[in-house]
CSV table of C-alpha atoms in Angstrom, one decimal:
chain,number,residue,atom,x,y,z
A,13,UNK,CA,135.5,94.1,99.8
A,14,UNK,CA,136.0,93.4,103.5
A,15,UNK,CA,133.7,91.5,105.7
A,16,UNK,CA,132.0,94.6,107.2
A,17,UNK,CA,131.0,95.9,103.8
A,18,UNK,CA,129.8,92.5,102.7
A,19,UNK,CA,127.6,92.4,105.8
A,20,UNK,CA,126.2,95.9,105.0
A,21,UNK,CA,125.5,94.8,101.4
A,22,UNK,CA,123.7,91.7,102.4
A,23,UNK,CA,121.6,93.6,104.9
A,24,UNK,CA,120.8,96.2,102.2
A,25,UNK,CA,119.6,93.5,99.8
A,26,UNK,CA,117.4,92.0,102.6
A,27,UNK,CA,115.9,95.4,103.3
A,28,UNK,CA,115.2,96.1,99.7
A,29,UNK,CA,113.6,92.7,99.2
A,30,UNK,CA,111.5,93.1,102.3
A,31,UNK,CA,110.3,96.6,101.1
A,32,UNK,CA,109.3,95.3,97.6
A,33,UNK,CA,107.4,92.4,99.2
A,34,UNK,CA,105.6,94.8,101.5
A,35,UNK,CA,104.5,97.1,98.7
A,36,UNK,CA,103.4,94.2,96.5
A,37,UNK,CA,101.3,92.8,99.4
A,38,UNK,CA,99.3,96.0,99.4
A,39,UNK,CA,97.8,94.8,96.0
A,40,UNK,CA,96.9,91.4,97.4
A,41,UNK,CA,93.3,90.5,96.4
A,42,UNK,CA,93.0,93.5,94.1
A,43,UNK,CA,92.7,94.3,90.5
A,44,UNK,CA,95.0,97.1,89.4
A,45,UNK,CA,94.8,98.4,85.8
A,46,UNK,CA,96.6,101.3,84.2
A,47,UNK,CA,95.4,102.7,81.0
A,48,UNK,CA,95.0,106.0,79.0
A,49,UNK,CA,91.7,107.6,77.9
A,50,UNK,CA,91.9,110.7,75.7
A,51,UNK,CA,95.5,111.1,76.6
A,52,UNK,CA,94.8,111.1,80.3
A,53,UNK,CA,96.7,108.5,82.3
A,54,UNK,CA,94.5,106.5,84.7
A,55,UNK,CA,94.8,103.8,87.4
A,56,UNK,CA,91.9,101.7,88.4
A,57,UNK,CA,91.8,99.6,91.6
A,58,UNK,CA,89.1,97.2,92.7
A,59,UNK,CA,88.5,94.0,94.7
A,60,UNK,CA,89.1,90.8,92.7
A,61,UNK,CA,86.1,88.6,91.8
A,62,UNK,CA,83.6,91.0,93.2
A,63,UNK,CA,80.1,91.8,92.0
A,64,UNK,CA,79.2,95.4,91.1
A,65,UNK,CA,80.6,97.7,93.8
A,66,UNK,CA,80.4,101.4,94.5
A,67,UNK,CA,83.0,103.5,92.7
A,68,UNK,CA,85.1,106.4,93.9
A,69,UNK,CA,86.9,109.1,91.8
A,70,UNK,CA,90.1,110.3,93.5
A,71,UNK,CA,91.6,113.6,92.3
A,72,UNK,CA,95.1,114.8,93.2
A,73,UNK,CA,96.2,118.4,94.1
A,74,UNK,CA,98.5,121.0,92.5
A,75,UNK,CA,101.9,119.6,91.5
A,76,UNK,CA,100.8,116.2,92.5
A,77,UNK,CA,99.9,113.0,90.6
A,78,UNK,CA,97.6,110.0,90.8
A,79,UNK,CA,100.4,108.1,92.7
A,80,UNK,CA,100.2,110.6,95.5
A,81,UNK,CA,96.6,109.6,96.2
A,82,UNK,CA,97.1,105.8,96.1
A,83,UNK,CA,96.7,105.4,99.8
A,84,UNK,CA,93.0,106.2,99.5
A,85,UNK,CA,92.7,104.0,96.5
A,86,UNK,CA,94.1,100.9,98.3
A,87,UNK,CA,92.2,101.6,101.5
A,88,UNK,CA,88.9,101.8,99.6
A,89,UNK,CA,89.6,98.8,97.4
A,90,UNK,CA,90.5,96.6,100.4
A,91,UNK,CA,87.2,97.6,101.9
A,92,UNK,CA,85.2,96.6,98.9
A,93,UNK,CA,85.1,99.7,96.7
A,94,UNK,CA,86.5,100.5,93.2
A,95,UNK,CA,88.6,103.6,92.7
A,96,UNK,CA,89.9,105.5,89.7
A,97,UNK,CA,92.8,107.9,89.9
A,98,UNK,CA,94.1,110.1,87.1
A,99,UNK,CA,96.6,112.8,86.2
A,100,UNK,CA,95.3,116.3,85.5
A,101,UNK,CA,96.7,118.2,82.6
A,102,UNK,CA,100.3,119.3,83.2
A,103,UNK,CA,100.7,116.8,86.0
A,104,UNK,CA,102.3,113.4,86.4
A,105,UNK,CA,102.3,111.5,83.1
A,106,UNK,CA,99.7,113.8,81.4
A,107,UNK,CA,101.5,115.5,78.5
A,108,UNK,CA,98.9,118.2,78.1
A,109,UNK,CA,100.0,121.8,79.2
A,110,UNK,CA,99.0,122.9,82.6
A,111,UNK,CA,95.6,124.6,82.4
A,112,UNK,CA,93.3,125.1,85.3
A,113,UNK,CA,90.3,125.3,82.9
A,114,UNK,CA,90.7,121.7,82.0
A,115,UNK,CA,90.1,120.4,85.6
A,116,UNK,CA,86.4,119.8,85.1
A,117,UNK,CA,86.8,118.3,81.6
A,118,UNK,CA,89.5,116.0,82.8
A,119,UNK,CA,87.3,114.9,85.7
A,120,UNK,CA,84.5,114.2,83.3
A,121,UNK,CA,86.7,111.9,81.3
A,122,UNK,CA,87.7,110.1,84.5
A,123,UNK,CA,84.0,109.7,85.4
A,124,UNK,CA,83.3,108.1,82.0
A,125,UNK,CA,86.2,105.8,82.5
A,126,UNK,CA,85.1,104.7,86.0
A,127,UNK,CA,81.5,104.0,84.9
A,128,UNK,CA,82.7,101.9,82.0
A,129,UNK,CA,84.6,99.5,84.3
A,130,UNK,CA,82.9,96.2,84.6
A,131,UNK,CA,83.3,96.0,88.4
A,132,UNK,CA,81.6,99.4,89.1
A,133,UNK,CA,78.0,100.1,89.9
A,134,UNK,CA,77.4,103.5,88.1
A,135,UNK,CA,74.5,104.3,90.3
A,136,UNK,CA,76.6,104.3,93.5
A,137,UNK,CA,79.5,106.8,93.2
A,138,UNK,CA,81.5,109.0,95.5
A,139,UNK,CA,84.3,111.5,94.8
A,140,UNK,CA,87.4,112.7,96.7
A,141,UNK,CA,89.9,115.4,96.0
A,142,UNK,CA,92.9,117.0,97.6
A,143,UNK,CA,93.6,120.8,97.5
A,144,UNK,CA,93.3,121.8,93.9
A,145,UNK,CA,91.4,118.6,93.3
A,146,UNK,CA,89.1,119.4,96.2
A,147,UNK,CA,87.7,122.3,94.2
A,148,UNK,CA,87.2,120.2,91.2
A,149,UNK,CA,85.3,117.4,93.1
A,150,UNK,CA,83.2,119.9,95.1
A,151,UNK,CA,82.3,121.7,91.8
A,152,UNK,CA,81.4,118.3,90.2
A,153,UNK,CA,79.3,117.3,93.3
A,154,UNK,CA,77.5,120.7,93.2
A,155,UNK,CA,76.8,120.6,89.4
A,156,UNK,CA,75.9,116.9,89.3
A,157,UNK,CA,74.4,116.3,92.7
A,158,UNK,CA,72.4,113.3,91.6
A,159,UNK,CA,75.6,111.7,90.1
A,160,UNK,CA,77.7,111.5,93.2
A,161,UNK,CA,76.3,110.2,96.6
A,162,UNK,CA,79.2,111.6,98.6
A,163,UNK,CA,82.0,114.2,98.2
A,164,UNK,CA,85.2,114.3,100.3
A,165,UNK,CA,87.4,117.4,100.2
A,166,UNK,CA,90.8,117.0,101.7
A,167,UNK,CA,92.7,120.3,102.4
A,168,UNK,CA,89.8,122.1,100.7
A,169,UNK,CA,90.0,125.3,98.7
A,170,UNK,CA,86.9,127.1,97.4
A,171,UNK,CA,83.5,126.0,96.1
A,172,UNK,CA,80.0,127.4,96.0
A,173,UNK,CA,78.6,124.8,98.5
A,174,UNK,CA,75.1,125.0,99.9
A,175,UNK,CA,73.1,123.2,102.5
A,176,UNK,CA,71.9,120.8,99.8
A,177,UNK,CA,74.9,120.6,97.4
A,178,UNK,CA,77.0,118.6,97.1
A,179,UNK,CA,75.5,115.5,98.7
A,180,UNK,CA,77.1,114.3,101.9
A,181,UNK,CA,80.1,116.6,102.2
A,182,UNK,CA,83.1,115.5,104.3
A,183,UNK,CA,85.8,118.1,104.9
A,184,UNK,CA,89.3,117.2,106.1
A,185,UNK,CA,92.3,119.4,106.9
A,186,UNK,CA,95.6,118.8,108.7
A,187,UNK,CA,96.2,120.5,112.0
A,188,UNK,CA,99.5,121.8,110.6
A,189,UNK,CA,97.9,123.6,107.6
A,190,UNK,CA,96.1,126.5,109.3
A,191,UNK,CA,94.7,128.3,106.2
A,192,UNK,CA,93.1,125.1,105.0
A,193,UNK,CA,91.5,124.5,108.4
A,194,UNK,CA,90.0,128.0,108.2
A,195,UNK,CA,88.8,127.3,104.7
A,196,UNK,CA,87.2,124.0,105.8
A,197,UNK,CA,85.4,125.7,108.7
A,198,UNK,CA,84.0,128.4,106.4
A,199,UNK,CA,82.9,125.8,103.9
A,200,UNK,CA,81.2,123.8,106.7
A,201,UNK,CA,79.4,126.9,107.9
A,202,UNK,CA,78.3,127.8,104.4
A,203,UNK,CA,77.1,124.2,103.8
A,204,UNK,CA,74.8,124.4,106.8
A,205,UNK,CA,77.0,123.1,109.6
A,206,UNK,CA,77.4,119.6,111.1
A,207,UNK,CA,74.7,117.1,109.9
A,208,UNK,CA,74.7,113.3,110.2
A,209,UNK,CA,71.7,112.8,107.9
A,210,UNK,CA,73.6,110.9,105.2
A,211,UNK,CA,70.5,108.9,104.2
A,212,UNK,CA,69.0,112.0,102.5
A,213,UNK,CA,72.4,113.3,101.3
A,214,UNK,CA,72.4,116.1,103.9
A,215,UNK,CA,75.5,114.8,105.7
A,216,UNK,CA,78.1,117.5,106.6
A,217,UNK,CA,81.2,117.1,108.7
A,218,UNK,CA,84.7,118.4,109.3
A,219,UNK,CA,87.6,116.4,110.6
A,220,UNK,CA,90.9,118.1,111.6
A,221,UNK,CA,93.6,115.4,111.2
A,222,UNK,CA,96.2,115.8,114.0
A,223,UNK,CA,100.0,116.2,113.5
A,224,UNK,CA,99.9,116.4,109.7
A,225,UNK,CA,100.2,119.2,107.1
A,226,UNK,CA,99.3,119.7,103.5
A,227,UNK,CA,101.1,116.7,102.1
A,228,UNK,CA,101.5,114.3,105.0
A,229,UNK,CA,97.7,114.3,105.4
A,230,UNK,CA,97.6,112.1,102.3
A,231,UNK,CA,99.5,109.4,104.1
A,232,UNK,CA,97.6,109.6,107.3
A,233,UNK,CA,95.6,106.5,108.4
A,234,UNK,CA,93.2,108.8,110.2
A,235,UNK,CA,92.4,110.6,106.9
A,236,UNK,CA,92.1,107.3,105.0
A,237,UNK,CA,89.8,105.7,107.6
A,238,UNK,CA,87.6,108.7,108.2
A,239,UNK,CA,87.0,109.0,104.5
A,240,UNK,CA,86.2,105.2,104.3
A,241,UNK,CA,83.8,105.5,107.2
A,242,UNK,CA,82.0,108.4,105.5
A,243,UNK,CA,81.6,106.3,102.3
A,244,UNK,CA,80.5,103.3,104.3
A,245,UNK,CA,77.8,105.3,106.0
A,246,UNK,CA,76.7,106.8,102.7
A,247,UNK,CA,76.3,103.4,101.0
A,248,UNK,CA,75.4,101.5,104.1
A,249,UNK,CA,78.2,99.1,103.3
A,250,UNK,CA,80.4,97.8,106.1
A,251,UNK,CA,82.8,95.2,104.7
A,252,UNK,CA,85.4,94.5,107.4
A,253,UNK,CA,88.9,95.6,106.5
A,254,UNK,CA,92.0,95.8,108.7
A,255,UNK,CA,94.1,97.3,105.9
A,256,UNK,CA,96.5,100.1,106.9
A,257,UNK,CA,98.4,101.8,104.1
A,258,UNK,CA,102.1,101.3,105.1
A,259,UNK,CA,103.6,101.6,101.7
A,260,UNK,CA,105.5,104.8,102.6
A,261,UNK,CA,107.1,103.0,105.4
A,262,UNK,CA,108.3,100.3,103.0
A,263,UNK,CA,109.5,103.0,100.6
A,264,UNK,CA,111.6,104.5,103.4
A,265,UNK,CA,113.1,101.1,104.1
A,266,UNK,CA,113.9,100.7,100.4
A,267,UNK,CA,115.6,104.1,100.4
A,268,UNK,CA,117.7,103.1,103.5
A,269,UNK,CA,118.6,99.8,101.8
A,270,UNK,CA,119.7,101.6,98.7
A,271,UNK,CA,121.9,104.0,100.6
A,272,UNK,CA,123.5,101.1,102.5
A,273,UNK,CA,124.2,99.3,99.2
A,274,UNK,CA,125.9,102.4,97.8
A,275,UNK,CA,128.0,102.8,101.0
A,276,UNK,CA,129.0,99.1,100.8
A,277,UNK,CA,129.9,99.2,97.1
A,278,UNK,CA,131.4,102.6,96.6
A,279,UNK,CA,134.8,102.0,98.5
A,280,UNK,CA,135.4,99.1,96.2
A,281,UNK,CA,135.6,101.4,93.1
A,282,UNK,CA,136.7,104.7,94.7
A,283,UNK,CA,140.3,105.9,95.1
A,284,UNK,CA,140.8,107.3,98.6
A,285,UNK,CA,141.5,111.0,98.6
A,286,UNK,CA,144.6,112.3,100.3
A,287,UNK,CA,144.4,113.6,103.9
A,288,UNK,CA,145.3,117.1,102.7
A,289,UNK,CA,142.2,117.4,100.4
A,290,UNK,CA,139.6,115.7,102.6
A,291,UNK,CA,137.1,117.9,104.3
A,292,UNK,CA,137.1,117.8,108.1
A,293,UNK,CA,134.1,116.3,109.9
A,294,UNK,CA,133.2,119.9,111.0
A,295,UNK,CA,133.2,121.0,107.4
A,296,UNK,CA,131.1,118.0,106.3
A,297,UNK,CA,128.5,118.4,109.0
A,298,UNK,CA,128.6,122.2,108.8
A,299,UNK,CA,127.9,122.0,105.1
A,300,UNK,CA,125.0,119.6,105.7
A,301,UNK,CA,123.4,121.8,108.3
A,302,UNK,CA,124.0,125.1,106.5
A,303,UNK,CA,123.1,124.1,102.9
A,304,UNK,CA,119.3,124.1,103.3
A,305,UNK,CA,119.3,127.5,105.1
A,306,UNK,CA,121.6,129.0,102.4
A,307,UNK,CA,119.4,127.6,99.6
A,308,UNK,CA,116.2,128.9,101.2
A,309,UNK,CA,117.6,132.3,101.7
A,310,UNK,CA,119.0,132.4,98.2
A,311,UNK,CA,115.7,131.4,96.6
A,312,UNK,CA,113.8,134.1,98.6
A,313,UNK,CA,116.3,136.7,97.5
A,314,UNK,CA,116.1,135.6,93.8
A,315,UNK,CA,112.3,135.5,93.8
A,316,UNK,CA,112.3,139.3,94.4
A,317,UNK,CA,113.7,139.9,91.0
A,318,UNK,CA,113.1,136.7,89.0
A,319,UNK,CA,109.8,134.9,88.4
A,320,UNK,CA,110.9,131.5,89.8
A,321,UNK,CA,107.4,130.2,89.6
A,322,UNK,CA,107.6,129.5,85.9
A,323,UNK,CA,111.4,129.0,85.6
A,324,UNK,CA,112.2,126.8,82.7
A,325,UNK,CA,108.6,126.3,81.8
A,326,UNK,CA,107.9,124.4,85.0
A,327,UNK,CA,105.7,125.1,87.9
A,328,UNK,CA,107.5,124.4,91.3
A,329,UNK,CA,110.2,122.3,89.6
A,330,UNK,CA,112.3,125.2,88.4
A,331,UNK,CA,112.4,126.9,91.7
A,332,UNK,CA,113.2,123.5,93.4
A,333,UNK,CA,116.1,123.0,91.0
A,334,UNK,CA,117.5,126.4,91.9
A,335,UNK,CA,117.1,125.4,95.6
A,336,UNK,CA,119.2,122.3,95.2
A,337,UNK,CA,121.8,124.1,93.1
A,338,UNK,CA,122.3,126.8,95.8
A,339,UNK,CA,122.3,124.2,98.6
A,340,UNK,CA,124.9,122.1,96.8
A,341,UNK,CA,127.2,125.1,96.1
A,342,UNK,CA,126.9,126.1,99.8
A,343,UNK,CA,127.8,122.6,100.9
A,344,UNK,CA,130.8,122.5,98.6
A,345,UNK,CA,131.9,125.9,99.6
A,346,UNK,CA,131.9,125.1,103.3
A,347,UNK,CA,134.0,122.0,102.5
A,348,UNK,CA,136.4,124.2,100.5
A,349,UNK,CA,135.8,122.1,97.4
A,350,UNK,CA,134.4,125.0,95.4
A,351,UNK,CA,135.0,126.9,93.2
A,352,UNK,CA,137.3,124.9,90.9
A,353,UNK,CA,139.2,128.1,89.9
A,354,UNK,CA,140.9,128.1,93.3
A,355,UNK,CA,142.2,124.6,92.9
A,356,UNK,CA,145.4,123.5,91.2
A,357,UNK,CA,144.9,121.6,87.9
A,358,UNK,CA,146.4,118.4,89.3
A,359,UNK,CA,143.6,118.4,91.9
A,360,UNK,CA,140.8,118.5,89.3
A,361,UNK,CA,138.6,115.4,89.3
A,362,UNK,CA,139.9,112.6,87.2
A,363,UNK,CA,137.8,110.9,84.5
A,364,UNK,CA,137.5,107.9,86.8
A,365,UNK,CA,136.2,110.1,89.6
A,366,UNK,CA,133.7,111.8,87.3
A,367,UNK,CA,132.5,108.4,86.0
A,368,UNK,CA,132.2,107.2,89.6
A,369,UNK,CA,130.2,110.3,90.4
A,370,UNK,CA,127.8,109.6,87.5
A,371,UNK,CA,127.5,106.0,88.6
A,372,UNK,CA,126.7,107.0,92.2
A,373,UNK,CA,124.1,109.5,90.8
A,374,UNK,CA,122.4,106.7,88.9
A,375,UNK,CA,122.3,104.5,92.0
A,376,UNK,CA,120.8,107.3,94.0
A,377,UNK,CA,118.3,108.0,91.3
A,378,UNK,CA,117.2,104.3,91.4
A,379,UNK,CA,117.2,104.1,95.2
A,380,UNK,CA,115.0,107.1,95.4
A,381,UNK,CA,112.8,106.7,92.4
A,382,UNK,CA,112.4,103.0,91.5
A,383,UNK,CA,109.8,102.4,94.2
A,384,UNK,CA,108.6,106.0,94.3
A,385,UNK,CA,107.0,105.5,90.9
A,386,UNK,CA,104.5,103.0,92.2
A,387,UNK,CA,104.1,104.3,95.8
A,388,UNK,CA,103.8,108.1,95.8
A,389,UNK,CA,105.5,109.9,92.9
A,390,UNK,CA,105.6,110.1,89.1
A,391,UNK,CA,109.4,109.6,89.1
A,392,UNK,CA,110.1,108.6,85.5
A,393,UNK,CA,109.7,111.7,83.3
A,394,UNK,CA,107.6,111.4,80.2
A,395,UNK,CA,109.1,112.8,76.9
A,396,UNK,CA,107.2,116.1,77.2
A,397,UNK,CA,109.0,116.9,80.4
A,398,UNK,CA,112.2,114.9,80.0
A,399,UNK,CA,113.5,117.6,77.7
A,400,UNK,CA,113.1,120.1,80.6
A,401,UNK,CA,115.0,118.0,83.1
A,402,UNK,CA,118.5,119.4,82.4
């Protein structure tokens, strides 16, 4: 390994170490517990050594998981609240089959778990949900108005809201998700319009978060802080907190460090290809640019004749797998590396090359997923879905 690659590797290690330190610091001063109740995986976050504090249930959206909502959990906990997040059936680490009819029963189990935590005041509770989860939390707030003092619906869908139910309704939508902005405005109008009377549970408000869409709104500090302010005003609790959730930034730094480490180590084990078989820079960059467009066009064409929505027994994941397959084939084709039938036998990959490819895949898997598991994504597949991964 030459000096340049050593420098790259050392820099990569420093970046990876910095990123892990940054993510760990987000838990500073907090209690974080993971457990399972009635086969539902849950995460509880609360301030350390605190007296009874208000609790917040946090529900994820379709194809999401509890990790995707951790930004709200950490923001609330650092400001003096306890939060409980869970995986709905068919999501994250919940092995139960996907069933929309289990949303409310799953939420009820989460409610029971939250109120059983020793740090939580069961008489002061709020509830927050995103997209699919917004419908679940609004429904809960409507049906059990006296149970929840505030309801926050992020990227809201539908619910039978009124001027009185649920208590203290805050609606959020990203400026880049037009249909959800329209949905939020209709809900606000149905709920009686803007109202700042939170003391009597009549609070109603809509916030359009700028420069975000359906997923990036979950990582927006504006979304986090406006939700916190709404809860603060509901409970008349104003603990100072300067916390800003930067875990996704640290995750990005970790990913860069992982890629740099691979770039530094790979040439040590790889056998250089001959000049005759190496793709030109134009082919490499052309493949990179064209692959996503080819994959998107291919998926749209396939969806006309094949039900990709449930491909392989998966929602979303099956179609996503096809997208990557088509994108990879397009990239290889532009580089003239595919199909194998057009290549001479002596140019087929050697066992060493295949082994190296598998090793690089494992490194990439870890670089992308090792931190993702605790920051924003259920990366490690549970047995019920591991069998579907191939």
